[in-house]
Tab-separated table of C-alpha atoms in Angstrom:
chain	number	residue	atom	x	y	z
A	94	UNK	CA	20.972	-11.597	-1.936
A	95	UNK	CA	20.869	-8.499	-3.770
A	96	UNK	CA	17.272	-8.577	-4.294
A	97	UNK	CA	16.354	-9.213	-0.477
A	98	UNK	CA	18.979	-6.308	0.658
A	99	UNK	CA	17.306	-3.818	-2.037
A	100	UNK	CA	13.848	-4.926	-0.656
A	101	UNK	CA	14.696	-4.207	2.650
A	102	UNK	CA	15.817	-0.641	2.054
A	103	UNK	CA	12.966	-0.326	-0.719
A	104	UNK	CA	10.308	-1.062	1.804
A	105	UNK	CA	11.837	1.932	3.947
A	106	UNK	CA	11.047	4.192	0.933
A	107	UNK	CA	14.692	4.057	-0.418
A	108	UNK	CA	14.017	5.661	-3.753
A	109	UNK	CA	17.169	4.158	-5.348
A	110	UNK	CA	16.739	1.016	-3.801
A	111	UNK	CA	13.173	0.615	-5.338
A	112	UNK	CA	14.896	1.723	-8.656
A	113	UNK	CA	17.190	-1.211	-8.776
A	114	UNK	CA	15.109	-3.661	-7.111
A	115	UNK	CA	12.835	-3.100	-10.101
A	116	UNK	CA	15.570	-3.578	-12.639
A	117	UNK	CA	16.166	-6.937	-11.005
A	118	UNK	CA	12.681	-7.601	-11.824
A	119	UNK	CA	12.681	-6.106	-15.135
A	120	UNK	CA	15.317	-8.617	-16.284
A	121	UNK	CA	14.929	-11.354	-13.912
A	122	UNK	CA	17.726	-11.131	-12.216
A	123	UNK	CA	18.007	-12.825	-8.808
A	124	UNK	CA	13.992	-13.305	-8.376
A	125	UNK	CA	11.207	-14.516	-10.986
A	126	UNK	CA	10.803	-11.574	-14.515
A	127	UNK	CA	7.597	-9.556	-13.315
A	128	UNK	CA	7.434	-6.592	-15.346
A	129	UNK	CA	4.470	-5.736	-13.288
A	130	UNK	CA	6.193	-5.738	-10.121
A	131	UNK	CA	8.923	-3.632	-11.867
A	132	UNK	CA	6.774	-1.550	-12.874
A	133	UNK	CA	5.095	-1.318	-9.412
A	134	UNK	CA	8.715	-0.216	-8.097
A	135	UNK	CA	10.105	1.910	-10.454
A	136	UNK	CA	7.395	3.802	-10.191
A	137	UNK	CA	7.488	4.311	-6.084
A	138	UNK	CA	10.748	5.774	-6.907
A	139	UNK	CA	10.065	7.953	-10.212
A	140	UNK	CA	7.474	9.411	-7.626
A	141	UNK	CA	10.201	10.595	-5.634
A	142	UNK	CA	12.094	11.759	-8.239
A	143	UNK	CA	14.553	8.956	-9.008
A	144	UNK	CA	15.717	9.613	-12.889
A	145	UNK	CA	16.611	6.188	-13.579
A	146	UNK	CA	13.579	4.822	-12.773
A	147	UNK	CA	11.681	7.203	-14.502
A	148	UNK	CA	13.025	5.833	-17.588
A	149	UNK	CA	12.865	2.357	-17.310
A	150	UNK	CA	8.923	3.157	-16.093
A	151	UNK	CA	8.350	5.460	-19.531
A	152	UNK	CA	10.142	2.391	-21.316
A	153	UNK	CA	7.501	-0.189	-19.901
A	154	UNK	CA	4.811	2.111	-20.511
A	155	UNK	CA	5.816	2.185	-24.203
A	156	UNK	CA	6.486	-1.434	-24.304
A	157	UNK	CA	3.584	-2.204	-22.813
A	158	UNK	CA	5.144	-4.111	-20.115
A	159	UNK	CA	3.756	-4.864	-16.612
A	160	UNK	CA	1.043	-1.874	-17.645
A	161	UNK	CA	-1.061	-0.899	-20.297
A	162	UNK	CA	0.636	0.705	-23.530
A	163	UNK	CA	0.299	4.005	-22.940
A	164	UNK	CA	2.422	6.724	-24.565
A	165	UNK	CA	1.849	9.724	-23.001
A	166	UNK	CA	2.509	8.188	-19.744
A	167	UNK	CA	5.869	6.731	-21.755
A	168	UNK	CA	6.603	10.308	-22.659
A	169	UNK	CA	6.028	12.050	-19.225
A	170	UNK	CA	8.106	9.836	-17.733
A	171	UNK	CA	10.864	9.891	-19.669
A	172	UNK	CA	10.456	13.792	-20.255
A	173	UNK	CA	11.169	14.073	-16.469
A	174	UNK	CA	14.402	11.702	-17.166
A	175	UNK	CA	16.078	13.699	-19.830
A	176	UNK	CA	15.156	16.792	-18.249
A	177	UNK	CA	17.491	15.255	-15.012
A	178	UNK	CA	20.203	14.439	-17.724
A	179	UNK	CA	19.198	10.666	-19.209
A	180	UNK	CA	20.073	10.591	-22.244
A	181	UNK	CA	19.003	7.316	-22.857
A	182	UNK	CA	15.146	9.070	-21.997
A	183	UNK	CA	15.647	11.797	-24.302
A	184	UNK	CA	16.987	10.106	-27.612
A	185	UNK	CA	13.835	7.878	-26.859
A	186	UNK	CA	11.380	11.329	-26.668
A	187	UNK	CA	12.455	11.320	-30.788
A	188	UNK	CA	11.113	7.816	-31.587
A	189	UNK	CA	8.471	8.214	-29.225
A	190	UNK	CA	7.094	11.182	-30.833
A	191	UNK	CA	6.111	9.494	-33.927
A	192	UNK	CA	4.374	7.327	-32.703
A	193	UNK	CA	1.934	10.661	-30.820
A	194	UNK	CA	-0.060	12.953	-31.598
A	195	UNK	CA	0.505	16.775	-30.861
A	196	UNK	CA	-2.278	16.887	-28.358
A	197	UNK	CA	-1.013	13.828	-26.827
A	198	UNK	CA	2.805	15.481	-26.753
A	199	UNK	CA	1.334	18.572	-25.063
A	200	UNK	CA	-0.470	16.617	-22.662
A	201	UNK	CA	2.843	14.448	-21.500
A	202	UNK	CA	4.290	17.720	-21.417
A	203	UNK	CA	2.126	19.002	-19.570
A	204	UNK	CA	1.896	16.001	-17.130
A	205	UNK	CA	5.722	16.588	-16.287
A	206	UNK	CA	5.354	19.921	-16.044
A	207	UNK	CA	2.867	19.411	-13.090
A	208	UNK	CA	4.868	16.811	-11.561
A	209	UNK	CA	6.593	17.102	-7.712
A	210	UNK	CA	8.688	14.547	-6.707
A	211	UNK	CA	7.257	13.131	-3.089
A	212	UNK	CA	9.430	13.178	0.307
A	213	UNK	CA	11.279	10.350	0.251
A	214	UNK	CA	10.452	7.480	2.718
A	215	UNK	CA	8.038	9.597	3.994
A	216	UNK	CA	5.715	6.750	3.737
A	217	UNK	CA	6.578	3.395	6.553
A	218	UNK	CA	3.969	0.440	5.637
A	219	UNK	CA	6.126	-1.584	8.325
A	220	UNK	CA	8.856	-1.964	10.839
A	221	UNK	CA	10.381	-3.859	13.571
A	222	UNK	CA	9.455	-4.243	17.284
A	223	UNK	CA	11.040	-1.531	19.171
A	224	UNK	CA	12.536	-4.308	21.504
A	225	UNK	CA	14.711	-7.317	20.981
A	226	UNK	CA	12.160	-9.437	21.615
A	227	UNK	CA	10.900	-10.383	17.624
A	228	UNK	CA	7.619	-12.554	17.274
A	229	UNK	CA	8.218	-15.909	14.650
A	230	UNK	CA	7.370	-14.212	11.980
A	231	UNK	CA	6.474	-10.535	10.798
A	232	UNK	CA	2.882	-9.781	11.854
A	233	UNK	CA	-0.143	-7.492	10.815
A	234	UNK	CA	-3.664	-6.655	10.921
A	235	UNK	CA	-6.441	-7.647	8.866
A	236	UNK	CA	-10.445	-8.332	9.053
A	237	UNK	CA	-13.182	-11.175	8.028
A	238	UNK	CA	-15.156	-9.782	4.971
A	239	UNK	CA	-16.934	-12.829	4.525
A	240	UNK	CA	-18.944	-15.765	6.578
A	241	UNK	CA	-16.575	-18.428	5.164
A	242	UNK	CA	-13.663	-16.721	6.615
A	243	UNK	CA	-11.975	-14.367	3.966
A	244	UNK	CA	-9.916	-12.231	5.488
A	245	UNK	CA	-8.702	-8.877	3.921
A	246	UNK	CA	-5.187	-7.390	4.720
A	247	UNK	CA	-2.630	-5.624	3.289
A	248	UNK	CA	-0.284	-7.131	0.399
A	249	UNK	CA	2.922	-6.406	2.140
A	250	UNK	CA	1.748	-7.557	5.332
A	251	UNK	CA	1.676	-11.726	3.334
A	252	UNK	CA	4.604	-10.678	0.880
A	253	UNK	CA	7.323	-13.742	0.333
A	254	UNK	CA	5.651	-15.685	2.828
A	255	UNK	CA	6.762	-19.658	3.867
A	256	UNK	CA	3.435	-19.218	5.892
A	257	UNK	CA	0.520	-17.552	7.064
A	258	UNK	CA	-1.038	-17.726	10.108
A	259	UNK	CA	-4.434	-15.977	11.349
A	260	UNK	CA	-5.531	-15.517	14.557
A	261	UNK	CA	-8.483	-14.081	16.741
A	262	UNK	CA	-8.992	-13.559	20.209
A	263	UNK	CA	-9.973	-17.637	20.546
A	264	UNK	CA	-9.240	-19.171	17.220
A	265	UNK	CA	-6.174	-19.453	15.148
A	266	UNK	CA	-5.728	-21.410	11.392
A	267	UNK	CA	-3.204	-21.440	8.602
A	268	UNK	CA	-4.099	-18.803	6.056
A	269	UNK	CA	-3.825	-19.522	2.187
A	270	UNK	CA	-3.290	-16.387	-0.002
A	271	UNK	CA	-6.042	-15.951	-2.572
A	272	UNK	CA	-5.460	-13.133	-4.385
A	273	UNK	CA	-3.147	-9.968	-4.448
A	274	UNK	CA	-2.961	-6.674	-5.572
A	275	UNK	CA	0.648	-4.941	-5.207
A	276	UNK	CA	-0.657	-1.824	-6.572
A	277	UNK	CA	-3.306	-1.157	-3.885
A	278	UNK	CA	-1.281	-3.234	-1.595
A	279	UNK	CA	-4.461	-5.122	-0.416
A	280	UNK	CA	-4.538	-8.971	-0.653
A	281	UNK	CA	-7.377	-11.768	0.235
A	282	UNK	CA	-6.756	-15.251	2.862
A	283	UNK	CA	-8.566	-18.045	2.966
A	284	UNK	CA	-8.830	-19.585	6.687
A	285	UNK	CA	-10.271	-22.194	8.245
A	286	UNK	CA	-12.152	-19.845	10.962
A	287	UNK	CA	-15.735	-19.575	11.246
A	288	UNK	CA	-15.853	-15.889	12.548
A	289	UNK	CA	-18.696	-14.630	14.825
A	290	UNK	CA	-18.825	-11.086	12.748
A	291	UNK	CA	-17.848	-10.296	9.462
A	292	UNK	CA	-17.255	-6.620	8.589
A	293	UNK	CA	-19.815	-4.259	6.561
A	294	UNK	CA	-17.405	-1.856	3.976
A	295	UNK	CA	-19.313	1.747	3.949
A	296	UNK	CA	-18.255	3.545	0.904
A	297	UNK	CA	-18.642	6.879	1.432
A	298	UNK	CA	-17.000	8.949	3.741
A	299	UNK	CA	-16.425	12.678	4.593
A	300	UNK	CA	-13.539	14.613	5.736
A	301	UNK	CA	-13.889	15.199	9.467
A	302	UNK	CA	-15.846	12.116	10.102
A	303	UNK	CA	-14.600	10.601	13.135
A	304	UNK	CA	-13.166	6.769	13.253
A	305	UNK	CA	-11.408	4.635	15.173
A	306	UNK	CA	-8.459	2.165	14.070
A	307	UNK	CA	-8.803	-1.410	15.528
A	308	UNK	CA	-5.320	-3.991	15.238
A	309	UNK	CA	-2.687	-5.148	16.943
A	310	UNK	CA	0.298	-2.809	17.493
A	311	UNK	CA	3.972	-3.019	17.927
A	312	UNK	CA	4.049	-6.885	18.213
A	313	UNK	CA	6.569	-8.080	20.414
A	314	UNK	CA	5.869	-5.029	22.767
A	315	UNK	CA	2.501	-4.966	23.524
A	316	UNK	CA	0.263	-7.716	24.719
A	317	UNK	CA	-1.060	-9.930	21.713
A	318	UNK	CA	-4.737	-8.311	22.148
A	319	UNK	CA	-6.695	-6.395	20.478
A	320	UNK	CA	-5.781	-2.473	20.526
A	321	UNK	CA	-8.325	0.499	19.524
A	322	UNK	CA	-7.161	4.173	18.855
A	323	UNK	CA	-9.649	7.359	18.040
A	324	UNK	CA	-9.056	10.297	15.436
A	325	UNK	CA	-10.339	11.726	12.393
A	326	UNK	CA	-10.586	11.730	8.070
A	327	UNK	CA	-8.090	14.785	8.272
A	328	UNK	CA	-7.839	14.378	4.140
A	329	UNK	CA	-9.261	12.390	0.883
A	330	UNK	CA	-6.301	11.787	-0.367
A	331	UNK	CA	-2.722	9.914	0.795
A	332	UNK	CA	0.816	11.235	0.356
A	333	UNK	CA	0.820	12.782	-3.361
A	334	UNK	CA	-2.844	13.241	-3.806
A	335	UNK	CA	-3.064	9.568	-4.128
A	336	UNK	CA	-6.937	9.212	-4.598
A	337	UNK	CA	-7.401	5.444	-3.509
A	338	UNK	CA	-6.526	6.750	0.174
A	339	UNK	CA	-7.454	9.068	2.835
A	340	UNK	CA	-5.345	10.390	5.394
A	341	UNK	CA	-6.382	10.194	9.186
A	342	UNK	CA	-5.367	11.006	12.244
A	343	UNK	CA	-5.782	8.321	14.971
A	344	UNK	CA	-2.541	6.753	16.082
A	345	UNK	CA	-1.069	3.592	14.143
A	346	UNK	CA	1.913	1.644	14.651
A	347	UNK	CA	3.658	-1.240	13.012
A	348	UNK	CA	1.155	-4.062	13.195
A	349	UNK	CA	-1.874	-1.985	12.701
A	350	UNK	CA	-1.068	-2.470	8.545
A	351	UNK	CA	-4.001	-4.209	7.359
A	352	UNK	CA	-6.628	-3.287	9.600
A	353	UNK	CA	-9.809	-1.949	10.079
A	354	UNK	CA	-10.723	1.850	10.057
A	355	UNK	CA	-14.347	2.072	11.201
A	356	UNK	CA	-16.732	5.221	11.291
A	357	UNK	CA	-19.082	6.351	14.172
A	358	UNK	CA	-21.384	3.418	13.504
A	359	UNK	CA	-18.876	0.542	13.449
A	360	UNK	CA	-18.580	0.112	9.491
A	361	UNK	CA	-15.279	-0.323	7.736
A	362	UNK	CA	-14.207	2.839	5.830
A	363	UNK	CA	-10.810	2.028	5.473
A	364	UNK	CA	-7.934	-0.174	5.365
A	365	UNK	CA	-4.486	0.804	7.443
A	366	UNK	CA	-1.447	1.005	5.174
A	367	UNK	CA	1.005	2.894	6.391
A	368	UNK	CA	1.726	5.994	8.704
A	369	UNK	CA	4.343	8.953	8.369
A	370	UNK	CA	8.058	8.331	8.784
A	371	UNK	CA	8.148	11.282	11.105
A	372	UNK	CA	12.089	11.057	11.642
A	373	UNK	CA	12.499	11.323	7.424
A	374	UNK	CA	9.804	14.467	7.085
A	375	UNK	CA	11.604	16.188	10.036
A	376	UNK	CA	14.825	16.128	8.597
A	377	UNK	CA	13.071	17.279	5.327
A	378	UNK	CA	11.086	20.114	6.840
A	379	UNK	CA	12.324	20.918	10.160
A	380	UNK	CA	9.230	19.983	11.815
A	381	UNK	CA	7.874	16.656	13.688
A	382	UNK	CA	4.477	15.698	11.717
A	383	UNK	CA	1.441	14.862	14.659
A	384	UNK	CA	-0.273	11.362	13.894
A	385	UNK	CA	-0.737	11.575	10.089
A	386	UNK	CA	-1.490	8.214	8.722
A	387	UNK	CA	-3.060	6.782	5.824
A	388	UNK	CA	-5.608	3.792	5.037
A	389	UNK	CA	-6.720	2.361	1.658
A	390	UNK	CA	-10.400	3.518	0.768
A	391	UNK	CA	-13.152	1.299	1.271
A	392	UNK	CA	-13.907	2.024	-2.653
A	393	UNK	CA	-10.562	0.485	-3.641
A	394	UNK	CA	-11.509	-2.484	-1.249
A	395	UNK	CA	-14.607	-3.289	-2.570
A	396	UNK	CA	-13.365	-2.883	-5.936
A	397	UNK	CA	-10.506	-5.639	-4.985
A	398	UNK	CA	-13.180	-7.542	-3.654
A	399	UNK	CA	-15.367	-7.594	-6.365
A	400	UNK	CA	-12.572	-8.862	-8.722
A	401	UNK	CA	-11.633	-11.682	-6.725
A	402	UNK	CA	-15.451	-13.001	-6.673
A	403	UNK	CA	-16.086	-12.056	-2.698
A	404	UNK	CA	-19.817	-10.937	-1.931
A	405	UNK	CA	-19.148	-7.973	0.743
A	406	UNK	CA	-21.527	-7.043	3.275
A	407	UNK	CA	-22.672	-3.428	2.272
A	408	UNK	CA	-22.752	-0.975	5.581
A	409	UNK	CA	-25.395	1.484	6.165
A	410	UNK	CA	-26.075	4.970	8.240
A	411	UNK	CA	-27.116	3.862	11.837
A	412	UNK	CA	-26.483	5.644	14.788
A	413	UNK	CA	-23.222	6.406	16.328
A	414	UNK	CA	-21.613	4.097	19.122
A	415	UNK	CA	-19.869	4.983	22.080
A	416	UNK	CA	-16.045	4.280	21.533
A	417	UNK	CA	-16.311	1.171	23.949
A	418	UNK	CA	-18.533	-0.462	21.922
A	419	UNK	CA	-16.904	0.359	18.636
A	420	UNK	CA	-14.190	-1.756	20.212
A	421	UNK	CA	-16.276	-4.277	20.982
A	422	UNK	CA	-18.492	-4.434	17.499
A	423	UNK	CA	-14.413	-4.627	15.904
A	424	UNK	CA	-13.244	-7.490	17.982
A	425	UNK	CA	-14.840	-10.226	16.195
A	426	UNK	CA	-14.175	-9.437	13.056
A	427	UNK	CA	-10.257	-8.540	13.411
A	428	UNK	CA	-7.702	-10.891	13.116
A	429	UNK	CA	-3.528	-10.630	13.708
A	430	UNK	CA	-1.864	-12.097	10.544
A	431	UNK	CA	1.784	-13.854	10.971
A	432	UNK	CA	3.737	-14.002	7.787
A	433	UNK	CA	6.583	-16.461	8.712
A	434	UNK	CA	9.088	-16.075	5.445
């Protein structure tokens, strides 16, 4: 019960919920060990500045737990602890420092003194319908990469799920999770769907280009169809200077997670993961933020793509389409996803 309360408020970018929901998965406690996806959590939280979990992630790191051994991460991390009054973090900076180099010490050092902790929750991958009226299950967004019907989506869009369901505008099949990646928070379905487009991932793309964003929104509000918005690449990089995303600024709601972000010519770009708390950053800075969003790179999906043994479809410069038929060359090829848990 613990675990499913902290993941709850962890999901809502609760820094010291993440921090203790990755304990629990540190030690095992209440759900399966997974030092990875303690890792994974302590981490969302040392990125907000939580001191505890910037320990326990610089103790993995040294351990070699759930990441790679790596001991200047080990010692940034737990530099930025004892500096926040852990003393647990700083008697380990001794016995880690034998183990270093100087120029590796200067470079932790230097890592923490670079760091800034990120607004916290400023991130929302998901969230209920704004009425009473809740769908079966919770649902997202996601697209066919592949004839066979391999469908792309977002990890926490299929997390702890009983069941997956995918459907299109005519078709609908049980979905069987694949693979997952809980770091790039992108996962693969199998279906039983034999899709009349599958989508082509372009891999480069510009700040300024214009896109469009193609899902299915607020679920339990809006009809159960397909719904297109229009905006821009407003950055290269997500909240932090994350590098695997890009920030843009066409309208997403909860649903759109796991979607399609297209370019001019109808190409996939991106992947929707999440948009601005905007209640959470006003309260931080006094000021309402206007659409910024985020989407997963198409680099990052390919990548995923490649490691789970899935031929893409490459896209290709053509010329621009009207927004009415970038709607309609996105309609085959996304699908809602229902994760009934």
């Amino acid at each position: 019960q613990a675990a499913e309360w902290y993941r709850l408020a962890a999901k809502q970018g609760n820094a010291g919920a993440q921090s203790r929901l990755g304990y629990l998965y540190d030690l095992g406690l209440g759900v399966p060990q997974d030092y990875a996806q303690a890792a994974e959590w302590y981490r969302l939280a040392a990125k907000q500045g939580n001191a505890v979990a910037q320990s326990n992630l610089g103790a993995l790191y040294a351990l070699g737990h759930g990441v790679p051994r790596n001991y200047v991460e080990s010692y940034k991390w737990r530099n930025l602890a004892a500096a926040q009054g852990v003393t647990q973090a700083a008697k380990a900076l001794d016995a880690l420092s034998t183990f270093m180099t100087s120029s590796q010490i200067a470079e932790a050092q230097r890592l923490s003194a670079a760091f800034r902790p990120q607004i916290a929750g400023a991130r929302v991958a998901s969230a209920p319908p704004l009425t009473g009226r809740h769908p079966a299950g919770d649902l997202g967004s996601g697209f066919f990469v592949a004839a066979s019907g391999l469908v792309l989506t977002n990890a926490h869009v299929v997390d702890r799920c009983r069941q997956i369901d995918v459907r299109t505008a005519d078709q609908a099949s049980a979905a069987r999770l694949l693979g997952r990646d809980t770091a790039d928070d992108l996962a693969l379905l199998a279906t039983g769907l034999h899709p009349d487009a599958v989508a082509a991932l372009r891999l480069s793309a510009r700040q300024g280009d214009a896109i469009a964003v193609y899902g299915f929104p607020l679920p339990g509000l809006l009809a159960p169809v397909g719904n297109v918005t229009f905006g821009n690449i407003t950055a290269l990089a997500g909240v932090g200077g994350s590098s695997g995303e890009m920030q843009i600024s066409a309208p997403v709601q909860p649903g759109n997670s796991g979607g399609p972000v297209l370019d001019s010519s109808g190409d996939v770009v991106g992947v929707v993961v999440a948009k601005l708390d905007a209640l959470r950053v006003a309260v931080a800075t006094r000021d309402i933020p206007q659409n910024v969003n985020f989407a997963i790179k198409a680099t990052v999906a390919t990548d995923f793509l490649q490691a789970q043994g899935v031929t893409f479809t490459r896209g290709k410069a053509r010329a621009p389409l009207s927004s009415a038929a970038l709607a309609a060359a996105a309609r085959p090829f996304t699908v809602q996803v229902e994760c009934t848990r």
